[in-house]
Amino acid sequence: MDHYDIAVVGAGLAGSLAAIALADAGYRVALIGPELASSDGRTTALMDQSIEYLKKLNLWDKVQPVTAPLSTMRILDGTNRLLRAPTVNFRASEVGLAAFGYNIPNGPFLDILRQRASETETLDRITMSANDFDLSDDRVRITLDDGRDITADLVVGADGRRSPVREAAKISVSTWSYPQTAVVLNFSHELPHQDTSTEFHTESGPFTQVPLPGNRSSLVWVRKPGDATATLALDLATLSRAVEDRMQSILGKVTVEAAPQSFPLSGMSAHRFGKGRVALVGEAAHAFPPIGAQGLNLSLRDAMTLVDLIGAKTDDSLTGDIGDRFDSRRRPDILSRTASVDLLNRSLLSAFLPVQALRAVGLHILSAAGPLRSLLMREGVHPGSAFHALKDSLREKIGRKSA
């Protein structure tokens, strides 16, 4: 029976990145799961902290050619409500960065990770499903689809919202749904995007354009389910005109490249993010609407935290409390990000006047208050950095007064 230090179950973006990071730390890793189709038309915006981690994993040189930088992030109020928020522009140069992050097509990204995994000496790729888990205090036994058993000191569940690993660990979840469907597509446009991502806030949710290389962009259009169904039924020429109209023609003539995909919006949070010899990453642990570029960035922080927690490989076996310690470390970040995305999304849906007023006032403050803007931008690209910057600033001011 083959034994591994760590078994990662789920071979999507989150699982592949976690497996590569753990193998690079010296552990013998099994990455378990069927090969996924690389035809996913969606894209992922990774912020600066995540890009730095890709560099650490020697992935960035391969990934960068298929990406587009996000140098400016613009929010426009596209509602017809009584209280409308001002336009807000966040520029990476304000916090000393060339770009907040980069937009990466999921299909090519997964292909690059697949190739990197195959080149990693201490990583074994098992291209089948795991169908049973025996979790004990001293090890994990995993039964594969072909009947073989393998064992591991730690199992990482990266197997999605319906995670069998999470279920085997008897970790319950909270789920919620939104009256929204995301329509996802890529389009070309007449005018350059100038590395600017534009998010229109509408009554049904965000309409978010994100740059791709050249005069191309990806789009996440959050709509009411009935409106989404009607949008999906449009021919490409009519859909292109609808996108251009919604964009207020800021990118000129629009041409949708292929039939859009759609996804009902919902949220999920595990009640624990680890337990015993189990750690949950990615959508096995948390899932929420595509707002504010949080999804895979949060999943990468799961992987970063796990690698930091267990450290580099030693002669000692991994202990049986890693999952519990991982849960404690990840809880503040995951819960705060989940709550903030949920709050923002519900504020867009609310027709309650005081809620509209709060959102409008909040965006007005961000458009005018320089220090607050900087803190928010730093927190967006490097979570936790805003708090440390504020603490250092206060310490410096107190030091001046006492001098």
XYZ file of C-alpha atoms in Angstrom:
403
model
C 0.000 0.000 0.000
C 1.469 3.353 -1.039
C 1.919 5.913 1.727
C 2.107 9.682 1.228
C 2.801 12.529 3.594
C -0.182 14.409 2.147
C -3.037 13.489 -0.175
C -4.781 16.362 -1.957
C -8.230 15.368 -3.210
C -9.478 17.536 -6.081
C -7.393 18.496 -9.117
C -8.878 21.877 -10.000
C -7.044 25.182 -9.627
C -7.133 25.241 -5.802
C -6.125 21.592 -5.376
C -3.366 21.729 -7.988
C -1.841 24.867 -6.468
C -1.984 23.383 -2.957
C -0.374 20.126 -4.129
C 2.451 21.945 -5.926
C 3.125 24.195 -2.910
C 3.202 21.236 -0.502
C 5.442 19.177 -2.795
C 7.814 22.133 -3.119
C 8.062 22.149 0.692
C 9.529 18.642 0.440
C 6.490 16.469 1.157
C 5.528 13.386 -0.822
C 2.136 14.376 -2.207
C -0.628 12.550 -4.059
C -2.913 14.757 -6.160
C -6.107 12.759 -6.624
C -8.924 13.454 -9.068
C -9.959 12.985 -12.694
C -8.470 15.278 -15.308
C -10.670 18.344 -15.733
C -11.548 19.759 -19.136
C -9.561 22.910 -19.907
C -12.463 24.404 -21.906
C -13.648 26.543 -18.964
C -14.239 29.994 -20.450
C -14.102 31.753 -17.092
C -11.179 33.832 -15.876
C -9.665 34.437 -12.457
C -8.301 37.748 -11.180
C -5.348 37.122 -8.879
C -4.169 39.986 -6.700
C -0.557 41.002 -6.044
C -0.096 38.746 -2.997
C -1.212 35.725 -5.025
C 1.027 36.701 -7.949
C 4.011 36.871 -5.584
C 3.182 33.336 -4.454
C 3.037 32.116 -8.065
C 6.533 33.565 -8.478
C 7.678 31.653 -5.394
C 6.316 28.452 -6.933
C 8.162 29.201 -10.219
C 4.858 29.407 -12.082
C 4.664 33.068 -13.003
C 6.970 32.988 -16.036
C 4.640 30.462 -17.684
C 1.412 32.138 -16.548
C 2.226 35.790 -17.282
C 2.047 35.600 -21.120
C -1.672 34.679 -21.010
C -2.617 37.372 -18.461
C -3.640 41.019 -18.519
C -2.687 43.471 -15.740
C -5.314 45.207 -13.607
C -3.875 48.692 -13.151
C -7.119 50.559 -12.470
C -10.340 49.300 -10.893
C -13.358 51.479 -11.537
C -16.787 51.271 -9.862
C -19.788 52.942 -11.486
C -23.329 53.125 -10.179
C -25.456 51.641 -12.945
C -28.683 51.688 -10.938
C -31.631 53.977 -11.542
C -32.218 54.519 -7.851
C -32.881 57.787 -6.078
C -29.574 57.684 -4.192
C -26.705 56.914 -6.549
C -23.061 56.497 -5.635
C -20.274 58.484 -7.329
C -17.805 56.860 -9.712
C -14.746 55.572 -7.843
C -11.369 54.858 -9.480
C -8.724 52.858 -7.634
C -5.282 53.116 -9.250
C -2.481 50.694 -8.395
C 0.050 53.521 -8.688
C -1.521 55.108 -5.574
C -0.060 52.267 -3.481
C 3.202 51.958 -5.412
C 2.210 48.999 -7.609
C 2.256 48.601 -11.376
C -0.924 46.509 -11.110
C -3.301 45.318 -8.391
C -3.149 41.891 -9.966
C -3.662 40.022 -13.219
C -6.608 38.396 -14.982
C -5.916 34.785 -15.975
C -8.046 32.510 -18.205
C -8.896 29.370 -16.215
C -8.313 26.890 -19.068
C -4.692 27.839 -19.888
C -3.962 28.298 -16.160
C -5.074 24.734 -15.419
C -2.978 23.414 -18.326
C 0.114 25.147 -16.896
C -0.540 23.696 -13.430
C -1.041 20.235 -14.921
C 2.339 20.457 -16.668
C 4.065 21.786 -13.528
C 2.602 18.940 -11.439
C 3.935 16.369 -13.905
C 7.430 17.875 -13.576
C 7.420 17.862 -9.753
C 9.427 14.903 -8.467
C 7.665 14.427 -5.120
C 4.139 14.800 -6.557
C 2.232 11.768 -7.863
C -0.802 12.457 -10.038
C -3.603 9.894 -9.537
C -6.167 10.551 -12.263
C -9.202 8.914 -10.701
C -11.703 9.679 -7.961
C -11.420 8.724 -4.313
C -14.584 6.971 -3.180
C -13.994 6.189 0.494
C -12.083 7.698 3.412
C -11.137 6.107 6.724
C -10.026 8.888 9.071
C -8.253 7.716 12.211
C -6.059 9.413 14.787
C -2.808 8.111 13.319
C -3.399 8.153 9.546
C -5.887 8.524 6.688
C -6.781 5.620 4.389
C -8.197 6.492 0.969
C -9.863 3.975 -1.341
C -9.571 4.826 -5.025
C -12.022 4.064 -7.825
C -9.959 1.088 -9.000
C -10.124 -0.504 -5.531
C -6.583 0.384 -4.471
C -5.946 1.854 -1.029
C -3.388 4.518 -0.210
C -2.589 6.104 3.151
C -1.504 9.604 4.148
C -0.657 11.567 7.279
C -2.876 14.443 6.126
C -5.694 14.750 3.592
C -6.447 18.113 1.980
C -9.997 18.419 0.683
C -10.025 20.566 -2.456
C -12.959 18.673 -3.913
C -15.547 21.416 -4.265
C -18.793 22.455 -2.634
C -20.074 18.885 -2.268
C -16.738 17.754 -0.826
C -16.624 14.013 0.013
C -13.580 14.733 2.214
C -15.582 17.254 4.250
C -18.454 14.798 4.521
C -16.123 12.007 5.696
C -14.767 14.340 8.393
C -18.372 15.016 9.492
C -17.941 18.765 9.039
C -21.269 20.499 8.459
C -21.839 23.623 6.374
C -24.049 26.689 6.159
C -25.437 27.416 2.700
C -27.455 30.277 1.267
C -28.660 31.299 -2.151
C -29.225 34.553 -4.012
C -31.934 35.391 -6.553
C -29.165 35.804 -9.127
C -27.424 34.004 -11.980
C -23.967 34.899 -13.302
C -23.655 35.054 -17.088
C -19.989 34.640 -18.045
C -18.445 35.397 -21.435
C -15.419 36.814 -23.258
C -15.622 39.606 -25.816
C -13.441 41.717 -28.085
C -13.865 45.476 -28.302
C -12.946 48.353 -30.585
C -11.197 50.584 -28.015
C -8.320 49.607 -25.680
C -9.268 48.804 -22.084
C -6.055 50.459 -20.821
C -5.684 47.723 -18.176
C -8.837 49.000 -16.452
C -11.480 46.763 -14.911
C -14.912 48.387 -14.726
C -17.640 47.183 -12.381
C -21.142 48.574 -12.858
C -23.323 48.163 -9.782
C -26.861 47.363 -10.942
C -30.103 46.487 -9.151
C -29.620 42.803 -9.973
C -25.920 42.655 -9.045
C -22.525 43.603 -10.505
C -21.719 43.782 -14.219
C -17.933 43.382 -14.235
C -15.578 43.747 -17.202
C -12.025 42.528 -16.609
C -9.147 43.006 -19.118
C -7.653 40.187 -21.175
C -4.592 40.552 -23.448
C -5.148 42.836 -26.439
C -8.511 44.454 -27.084
C -10.339 41.670 -25.274
C -12.095 41.396 -21.915
C -13.947 38.873 -19.797
C -17.354 39.647 -18.338
C -19.348 38.491 -15.331
C -22.916 39.764 -15.687
C -25.037 39.039 -12.614
C -28.741 38.999 -13.496
C -32.068 37.863 -12.133
C -32.593 34.214 -13.167
C -35.343 35.032 -15.686
C -33.270 37.807 -17.259
C -30.243 35.501 -17.396
C -32.284 32.870 -19.246
C -33.366 35.510 -21.768
C -29.753 36.696 -22.155
C -28.522 33.155 -22.830
C -31.123 32.781 -25.584
C -29.842 35.802 -27.542
C -27.884 35.303 -30.751
C -24.291 36.561 -30.554
C -24.948 39.771 -32.521
C -27.851 40.787 -30.278
C -25.916 39.797 -27.158
C -22.948 41.890 -28.334
C -25.185 44.959 -28.659
C -26.671 44.304 -25.204
C -23.194 44.130 -23.639
C -22.120 47.309 -25.442
C -25.231 49.146 -24.231
C -24.706 47.980 -20.649
C -21.049 49.105 -20.908
C -22.266 52.548 -22.062
C -20.036 52.027 -25.137
C -16.914 52.934 -23.141
C -14.984 50.261 -25.087
C -16.630 51.016 -28.429
C -18.098 48.247 -30.575
C -18.320 44.912 -28.741
C -18.181 41.415 -30.266
C -19.023 38.467 -27.998
C -16.674 35.627 -28.959
C -18.691 32.502 -28.088
C -21.861 31.354 -26.364
C -21.892 32.438 -22.699
C -21.866 30.148 -19.672
C -24.113 30.644 -16.644
C -23.948 29.773 -12.948
C -26.620 30.220 -10.239
C -25.182 32.279 -7.367
C -25.022 30.872 -3.872
C -22.776 30.906 -0.838
C -21.360 28.253 1.450
C -19.135 28.199 4.511
C -17.939 25.114 6.351
C -18.437 25.226 10.112
C -14.819 24.121 10.461
C -11.990 24.506 7.962
C -9.977 21.653 9.391
C -10.296 18.800 11.858
C -7.767 16.202 12.973
C -5.896 15.038 9.882
C -8.174 16.920 7.472
C -7.751 20.447 6.055
C -10.247 22.030 3.659
C -9.212 24.472 0.940
C -10.990 26.270 -1.877
C -14.686 25.661 -2.400
C -14.645 22.675 -0.051
C -14.254 25.329 2.674
C -15.872 28.501 1.310
C -17.798 29.715 -1.713
C -19.473 33.013 -2.547
C -20.471 35.233 -5.497
C -17.798 36.498 -7.943
C -17.451 39.931 -6.339
C -14.215 41.749 -5.506
C -11.843 39.064 -6.875
C -11.918 37.050 -3.665
C -12.435 33.386 -4.666
C -9.112 31.885 -5.771
C -7.131 34.515 -3.850
C -8.745 33.194 -0.663
C -8.022 29.616 -1.782
C -4.360 30.460 -2.365
C -4.177 31.878 1.151
C -5.522 28.520 2.348
C -2.537 26.837 0.683
C -0.064 29.466 1.926
C -1.308 29.064 5.489
C -1.110 25.266 5.378
C 2.468 25.300 4.073
C 3.438 27.887 6.688
C 1.744 25.864 9.432
C 3.441 22.534 8.749
C 6.767 24.011 7.635
C 9.368 22.288 5.494
C 9.566 18.489 5.485
C 11.486 16.901 8.371
C 12.070 13.292 9.445
C 9.049 13.507 11.765
C 5.556 12.521 10.622
C 2.827 15.134 10.488
C 0.869 15.351 13.723
C -2.833 14.603 14.135
C -3.867 18.121 15.155
C -2.927 19.945 11.947
C -6.541 20.300 10.851
C -7.540 21.903 14.149
C -4.651 24.362 14.041
C -5.385 25.142 10.393
C -8.998 25.894 11.299
C -7.902 28.403 13.948
C -5.501 30.131 11.568
C -7.910 30.422 8.634
C -11.121 31.295 10.486
C -10.710 35.121 10.791
C -9.762 35.632 7.131
C -12.422 33.344 5.649
C -15.288 34.551 7.824
C -14.505 38.251 7.319
C -14.176 37.895 3.517
C -17.349 35.822 3.255
C -19.309 38.347 5.313
C -18.029 41.361 3.358
C -18.880 39.855 -0.047
C -22.325 38.816 1.192
C -22.992 42.283 2.623
C -21.938 44.067 -0.576
C -24.034 41.791 -2.766
C -27.137 42.155 -0.585
C -26.700 45.940 -0.497
C -26.991 45.983 -4.296
C -30.164 43.898 -4.162
C -31.818 45.935 -1.415
C -34.439 48.520 -2.389
C -34.491 49.771 1.231
C -33.603 53.482 1.059
C -31.306 53.592 4.156
C -29.256 50.696 2.730
C -28.925 52.537 -0.596
C -27.868 55.653 1.302
C -25.185 53.786 3.260
C -23.733 52.263 0.084
C -23.733 55.640 -1.693
C -22.137 57.416 1.281
C -19.529 54.663 1.644
C -18.446 54.954 -1.991
C -18.473 58.763 -1.759
C -16.102 58.603 1.226
C -13.818 56.218 -0.682
C -13.760 58.566 -3.676
C -12.701 61.512 -1.513
C -10.682 60.183 1.444
C -7.097 59.520 0.317
C -5.762 57.694 3.425
C -8.843 55.463 3.641
C -8.568 54.637 -0.072
C -4.935 53.626 0.399
C -5.750 51.421 3.386
C -8.540 49.704 1.466
C -6.389 49.140 -1.620
C -3.516 47.727 0.426
C -5.910 45.399 2.229
C -7.342 44.250 -1.096
C -4.003 43.164 -2.566
C -2.266 42.097 0.671
C -4.848 41.073 3.331
C -3.738 42.099 6.805
C -1.345 44.769 5.535
C -3.797 47.622 6.134
C -4.066 46.746 9.812
C -0.280 46.583 10.199
C 0.167 49.897 8.336
C -2.401 51.573 10.589
C -0.762 50.128 13.695
C 2.698 51.314 12.578
C 1.325 54.790 11.782
C -0.285 55.104 15.210
C 2.884 53.870 16.911
C 4.923 56.480 14.992
C 2.534 59.295 15.967
C 2.543 58.236 19.620
C 6.338 58.100 19.528
C 6.531 61.662 18.165
C 4.227 62.988 20.877
C 6.197 61.341 23.663
C 9.553 62.522 22.276
